[in-house]
Amino acid sequence: FFFKQKTAYEIPKRDWNSDVCSSDLLIGGYALETTSHLCLHGAAFVHGGRAYVIPNTYKAGKSAFSAAWVAACGDLITDDAVLIAIDGFRVTSFGSPPRIRKTLLDNAPEALRRYITAHIVLDCPRIAYLDIGARQVPPERPLPFGGWLFLDRGEIRTPTLARMPVSEALTQIIWQNLARRRLASELLGI
């Protein structure tokens, strides 16, 4: 329930030049085995000493947001796998480096392109891994949960903030991370 959309094809074909990497396998295995943490595909960044989680929405821009956040001197917990402790609701990660689809570089503002290019530590055909140094919060430093940020890459070019009803937020989190084949309402029994 944790893998990227192409995984079913890519793993049997050993297409490791894709968006899938071995960390996805480790994360998926961890998610299946742990009872102490909720493991979500998403990003998490730090603001005001608290962790804000961006749940996965395919190609909504969580990695682009993460790179821009770090380029603007913000701290990042992860751009791929969020761990939320069941006991204490603290957020951490596996500590894997952020990764960017290279197509992002085609449309990113020049300053962000320069930042990403200067921080590439592993350059693969379709993705690049970044070394963000001290801007990445280490896994051994979990932070208190601050809230959710949902990204929706639509037609609007100017970013806007809007409140989302709790029921819609919960439905999106369940759908994006746990319920690809069942309605969130069925899982919740509502």
C-alpha atoms as a printed R data frame, in Angstrom:
    type eleno elety resid chain resno       x      y       z
1   ATOM     1    CA   PHE     A     1   0.000  0.000   0.000
2   ATOM     2    CA   PHE     A     2   2.977  2.302   0.031
3   ATOM     3    CA   PHE     A     3   4.534  2.009  -3.391
4   ATOM     4    CA   LYS     A     4   4.523  4.470  -6.270
5   ATOM     5    CA   GLN     A     5   2.042  3.960  -9.086
6   ATOM     6    CA   LYS     A     6   4.420  2.178 -11.498
7   ATOM     7    CA   THR     A     7   5.878 -0.240  -8.964
8   ATOM     8    CA   ALA     A     8   3.839 -3.260 -10.021
9   ATOM     9    CA   TYR     A     9   5.446 -3.042 -13.460
10  ATOM    10    CA   GLU     A    10   8.897 -1.838 -12.484
11  ATOM    11    CA   ILE     A    11   9.871 -4.284  -9.760
12  ATOM    12    CA   PRO     A    12   9.385 -7.469 -11.838
13  ATOM    13    CA   LYS     A    13  11.130 -5.813 -14.801
14  ATOM    14    CA   ARG     A    14  13.964 -4.511 -12.553
15  ATOM    15    CA   ASP     A    15  13.475 -1.017 -13.952
16  ATOM    16    CA   TRP     A    16  15.404  0.769 -11.200
17  ATOM    17    CA   ASN     A    17  15.961  3.895 -13.329
18  ATOM    18    CA   SER     A    18  12.402  4.917 -12.591
19  ATOM    19    CA   ASP     A    19  10.832  6.777  -9.675
20  ATOM    20    CA   VAL     A    20  11.072  3.576  -7.636
21  ATOM    21    CA   CYS     A    21  14.146  2.882  -5.561
22  ATOM    22    CA   SER     A    22  15.164  0.324  -2.975
23  ATOM    23    CA   SER     A    23  14.118  2.687  -0.150
24  ATOM    24    CA   ASP     A    24  10.503  2.204  -1.282
25  ATOM    25    CA   LEU     A    25  10.852 -1.499  -0.595
26  ATOM    26    CA   LEU     A    26  12.282 -0.874   2.879
27  ATOM    27    CA   ILE     A    27   9.620  1.700   3.689
28  ATOM    28    CA   GLY     A    28   6.832 -0.580   2.488
29  ATOM    29    CA   GLY     A    29   8.173 -3.440   4.568
30  ATOM    30    CA   TYR     A    30   8.474 -1.212   7.626
31  ATOM    31    CA   ALA     A    31   4.920  0.041   7.160
32  ATOM    32    CA   LEU     A    32   3.631 -3.531   7.099
33  ATOM    33    CA   GLU     A    33   5.537 -4.573  10.227
34  ATOM    34    CA   THR     A    34   5.399 -1.629  12.639
35  ATOM    35    CA   THR     A    35   2.745 -0.993  15.229
36  ATOM    36    CA   SER     A    36   4.478  1.996  16.819
37  ATOM    37    CA   HIS     A    37   4.303  4.397  13.854
38  ATOM    38    CA   LEU     A    38   1.930  5.356  11.093
39  ATOM    39    CA   CYS     A    39   4.007  5.303   7.899
40  ATOM    40    CA   LEU     A    40   2.711  7.640   5.190
41  ATOM    41    CA   HIS     A    41   3.935  8.485   1.717
42  ATOM    42    CA   GLY     A    42   4.383 12.216   1.956
43  ATOM    43    CA   ALA     A    43   6.660 15.072   2.930
44  ATOM    44    CA   ALA     A    44   7.187 16.813   6.251
45  ATOM    45    CA   PHE     A    45   8.753 20.185   6.942
46  ATOM    46    CA   VAL     A    46   9.460 22.236  10.055
47  ATOM    47    CA   HIS     A    47   7.822 25.537  10.927
48  ATOM    48    CA   GLY     A    48   7.928 27.085  14.375
49  ATOM    49    CA   GLY     A    49   9.466 23.950  15.911
50  ATOM    50    CA   ARG     A    50   6.603 21.712  14.752
51  ATOM    51    CA   ALA     A    51   6.305 19.199  11.916
52  ATOM    52    CA   TYR     A    52   3.786 19.808   9.153
53  ATOM    53    CA   VAL     A    53   2.909 16.845   6.958
54  ATOM    54    CA   ILE     A    54   2.076 16.974   3.256
55  ATOM    55    CA   PRO     A    55   0.276 13.718   2.383
56  ATOM    56    CA   ASN     A    56   0.992 12.210  -1.003
57  ATOM    57    CA   THR     A    57  -1.010 13.277  -3.975
58  ATOM    58    CA   TYR     A    58   0.556 11.982  -7.178
59  ATOM    59    CA   LYS     A    59   2.513 14.795  -8.861
60  ATOM    60    CA   ALA     A    60   0.932 17.501  -6.680
61  ATOM    61    CA   GLY     A    61   4.315 19.053  -5.955
62  ATOM    62    CA   LYS     A    62   5.370 17.787  -2.508
63  ATOM    63    CA   SER     A    63   9.004 17.307  -3.580
64  ATOM    64    CA   ALA     A    64   9.032 20.644  -5.418
65  ATOM    65    CA   PHE     A    65   7.585 22.314  -2.304
66  ATOM    66    CA   SER     A    66  10.192 20.536  -0.161
67  ATOM    67    CA   ALA     A    67  13.080 21.685  -2.371
68  ATOM    68    CA   ALA     A    68  11.758 25.255  -2.434
69  ATOM    69    CA   TRP     A    69  11.290 25.194   1.350
70  ATOM    70    CA   VAL     A    70  14.893 24.100   1.908
71  ATOM    71    CA   ALA     A    71  16.197 26.555  -0.714
72  ATOM    72    CA   ALA     A    72  14.456 29.300   1.305
73  ATOM    73    CA   CYS     A    73  16.356 28.111   4.434
74  ATOM    74    CA   GLY     A    74  13.600 25.971   5.931
75  ATOM    75    CA   ASP     A    75  14.246 22.593   7.563
76  ATOM    76    CA   LEU     A    76  12.941 19.380   6.021
77  ATOM    77    CA   ILE     A    77  12.128 16.121   7.754
78  ATOM    78    CA   THR     A    78  11.446 14.142   4.570
79  ATOM    79    CA   ASP     A    79  10.022 14.462   1.093
80  ATOM    80    CA   ASP     A    80   9.011 10.821   0.735
81  ATOM    81    CA   ALA     A    81   8.232  8.790   3.867
82  ATOM    82    CA   VAL     A    82   6.720 10.259   7.026
83  ATOM    83    CA   LEU     A    83   6.685  8.347  10.295
84  ATOM    84    CA   ILE     A    84   4.180  9.529  12.907
85  ATOM    85    CA   ALA     A    85   4.552  7.954  16.356
86  ATOM    86    CA   ILE     A    86   1.248  6.551  17.586
87  ATOM    87    CA   ASP     A    87   2.305  7.313  21.177
88  ATOM    88    CA   GLY     A    88   2.982 11.044  21.455
89  ATOM    89    CA   PHE     A    89   2.154 12.035  17.851
90  ATOM    90    CA   ARG     A    90   5.734 13.020  16.968
91  ATOM    91    CA   VAL     A    91   6.997 13.108  13.373
92  ATOM    92    CA   THR     A    92  10.252 11.711  12.003
93  ATOM    93    CA   SER     A    93  11.587  9.907   8.934
94  ATOM    94    CA   PHE     A    94  14.014  7.248   7.755
95  ATOM    95    CA   GLY     A    95  16.566  9.965   6.987
96  ATOM    96    CA   SER     A    96  16.732  9.287   3.256
97  ATOM    97    CA   PRO     A    97  17.844 12.190   1.059
98  ATOM    98    CA   PRO     A    98  15.188 14.187  -0.778
99  ATOM    99    CA   ARG     A    99  14.654 13.282  -4.407
100 ATOM   100    CA   ILE     A   100  13.394 15.360  -7.292
101 ATOM   101    CA   ARG     A   101  11.919 14.357 -10.631
102 ATOM   102    CA   LYS     A   102  14.204 15.878 -13.223
103 ATOM   103    CA   THR     A   103  11.208 17.199 -15.151
104 ATOM   104    CA   LEU     A   104  10.780 19.668 -12.262
105 ATOM   105    CA   LEU     A   105  13.941 21.411 -13.432
106 ATOM   106    CA   ASP     A   106  12.263 22.282 -16.752
107 ATOM   107    CA   ASN     A   107   9.574 24.425 -15.111
108 ATOM   108    CA   ALA     A   108  11.153 25.551 -11.842
109 ATOM   109    CA   PRO     A   109  12.140 29.176 -11.239
110 ATOM   110    CA   GLU     A   110  15.808 29.838 -12.017
111 ATOM   111    CA   ALA     A   111  16.847 30.245  -8.362
112 ATOM   112    CA   LEU     A   112  15.293 26.883  -7.429
113 ATOM   113    CA   ARG     A   113  16.912 25.206 -10.451
114 ATOM   114    CA   ARG     A   114  20.315 26.530  -9.368
115 ATOM   115    CA   TYR     A   115  19.766 25.337  -5.781
116 ATOM   116    CA   ILE     A   116  18.727 21.845  -6.857
117 ATOM   117    CA   THR     A   117  21.566 21.509  -9.376
118 ATOM   118    CA   ALA     A   118  24.131 22.610  -6.783
119 ATOM   119    CA   HIS     A   119  22.905 20.010  -4.256
120 ATOM   120    CA   ILE     A   120  22.587 16.880  -6.412
121 ATOM   121    CA   VAL     A   121  24.441 14.017  -4.761
122 ATOM   122    CA   LEU     A   122  23.154 11.153  -6.947
123 ATOM   123    CA   ASP     A   123  22.022 11.775 -10.514
124 ATOM   124    CA   CYS     A   124  19.792  9.070 -12.026
125 ATOM   125    CA   PRO     A   125  18.077  9.164 -15.446
126 ATOM   126    CA   ARG     A   126  14.702 10.403 -14.164
127 ATOM   127    CA   ILE     A   127  15.354 11.517 -10.597
128 ATOM   128    CA   ALA     A   128  18.095 13.271  -8.653
129 ATOM   129    CA   TYR     A   129  18.856 12.870  -4.956
130 ATOM   130    CA   LEU     A   130  19.839 15.983  -3.016
131 ATOM   131    CA   ASP     A   131  22.268 16.562  -0.176
132 ATOM   132    CA   ILE     A   132  20.694 19.304   1.928
133 ATOM   133    CA   GLY     A   133  23.107 18.953   4.830
134 ATOM   134    CA   ALA     A   134  21.987 20.401   8.161
135 ATOM   135    CA   ARG     A   135  18.626 21.447   6.644
136 ATOM   136    CA   GLN     A   136  17.505 17.804   6.951
137 ATOM   137    CA   VAL     A   137  16.199 16.923  10.402
138 ATOM   138    CA   PRO     A   138  17.819 13.652  11.568
139 ATOM   139    CA   PRO     A   139  15.523 10.695  12.347
140 ATOM   140    CA   GLU     A   140  16.634 10.670  15.978
141 ATOM   141    CA   ARG     A   141  15.092 14.137  16.471
142 ATOM   142    CA   PRO     A   142  11.298 13.651  16.177
143 ATOM   143    CA   LEU     A   143   9.212 16.804  16.300
144 ATOM   144    CA   PRO     A   144   5.674 17.422  17.550
145 ATOM   145    CA   PHE     A   145   2.968 17.243  14.896
146 ATOM   146    CA   GLY     A   146   1.795 20.700  13.812
147 ATOM   147    CA   GLY     A   147  -0.762 19.995  11.110
148 ATOM   148    CA   TRP     A   148  -1.479 18.914   7.552
149 ATOM   149    CA   LEU     A   149  -0.798 20.750   4.313
150 ATOM   150    CA   PHE     A   150  -2.619 19.425   1.259
151 ATOM   151    CA   LEU     A   151  -1.273 20.407  -2.147
152 ATOM   152    CA   ASP     A   152  -3.496 20.621  -5.190
153 ATOM   153    CA   ARG     A   153  -1.722 21.497  -8.407
154 ATOM   154    CA   GLY     A   154  -4.553 22.936 -10.402
155 ATOM   155    CA   GLU     A   155  -4.940 25.704 -12.909
156 ATOM   156    CA   ILE     A   156  -4.347 28.463 -10.344
157 ATOM   157    CA   ARG     A   157  -0.799 29.825 -10.637
158 ATOM   158    CA   THR     A   158  -0.835 31.878  -7.444
159 ATOM   159    CA   PRO     A   159  -0.682 29.681  -4.322
160 ATOM   160    CA   THR     A   160  -3.611 30.089  -1.972
161 ATOM   161    CA   LEU     A   161  -4.422 28.716   1.458
162 ATOM   162    CA   ALA     A   162  -7.864 27.376   2.240
163 ATOM   163    CA   ARG     A   163  -9.245 25.484   5.200
164 ATOM   164    CA   MET     A   164 -10.352 21.932   4.577
165 ATOM   165    CA   PRO     A   165 -13.058 20.110   6.525
166 ATOM   166    CA   VAL     A   166 -11.605 17.430   8.821
167 ATOM   167    CA   SER     A   167 -13.716 14.730   7.142
168 ATOM   168    CA   GLU     A   168 -12.283 15.600   3.715
169 ATOM   169    CA   ALA     A   169  -8.720 15.677   5.085
170 ATOM   170    CA   LEU     A   170  -9.140 12.257   6.711
171 ATOM   171    CA   THR     A   171 -10.667 10.839   3.534
172 ATOM   172    CA   GLN     A   172  -7.708 12.103   1.473
173 ATOM   173    CA   ILE     A   173  -5.112 10.731   3.904
174 ATOM   174    CA   ILE     A   174  -6.750  7.307   3.930
175 ATOM   175    CA   TRP     A   175  -7.250  7.226   0.165
176 ATOM   176    CA   GLN     A   176  -3.733  8.396  -0.672
177 ATOM   177    CA   ASN     A   177  -1.975  6.035   1.709
178 ATOM   178    CA   LEU     A   178  -4.138  3.098   2.673
179 ATOM   179    CA   ALA     A   179  -7.206  2.573   0.527
180 ATOM   180    CA   ARG     A   180  -6.477  2.494  -3.186
181 ATOM   181    CA   ARG     A   181  -9.169 -0.135  -3.788
182 ATOM   182    CA   ARG     A   182 -11.775  0.734  -1.160
183 ATOM   183    CA   LEU     A   183 -13.574  3.913  -0.282
184 ATOM   184    CA   ALA     A   184 -12.275  5.647   2.847
185 ATOM   185    CA   SER     A   185 -15.839  5.660   4.184
186 ATOM   186    CA   GLU     A   186 -15.915  1.848   3.964
187 ATOM   187    CA   LEU     A   187 -12.684  1.586   5.999
188 ATOM   188    CA   LEU     A   188 -14.075  3.961   8.602
189 ATOM   189    CA   GLY     A   189 -17.460  2.251   8.634
190 ATOM   190    CA   ILE     A   190 -19.385  5.438   7.808
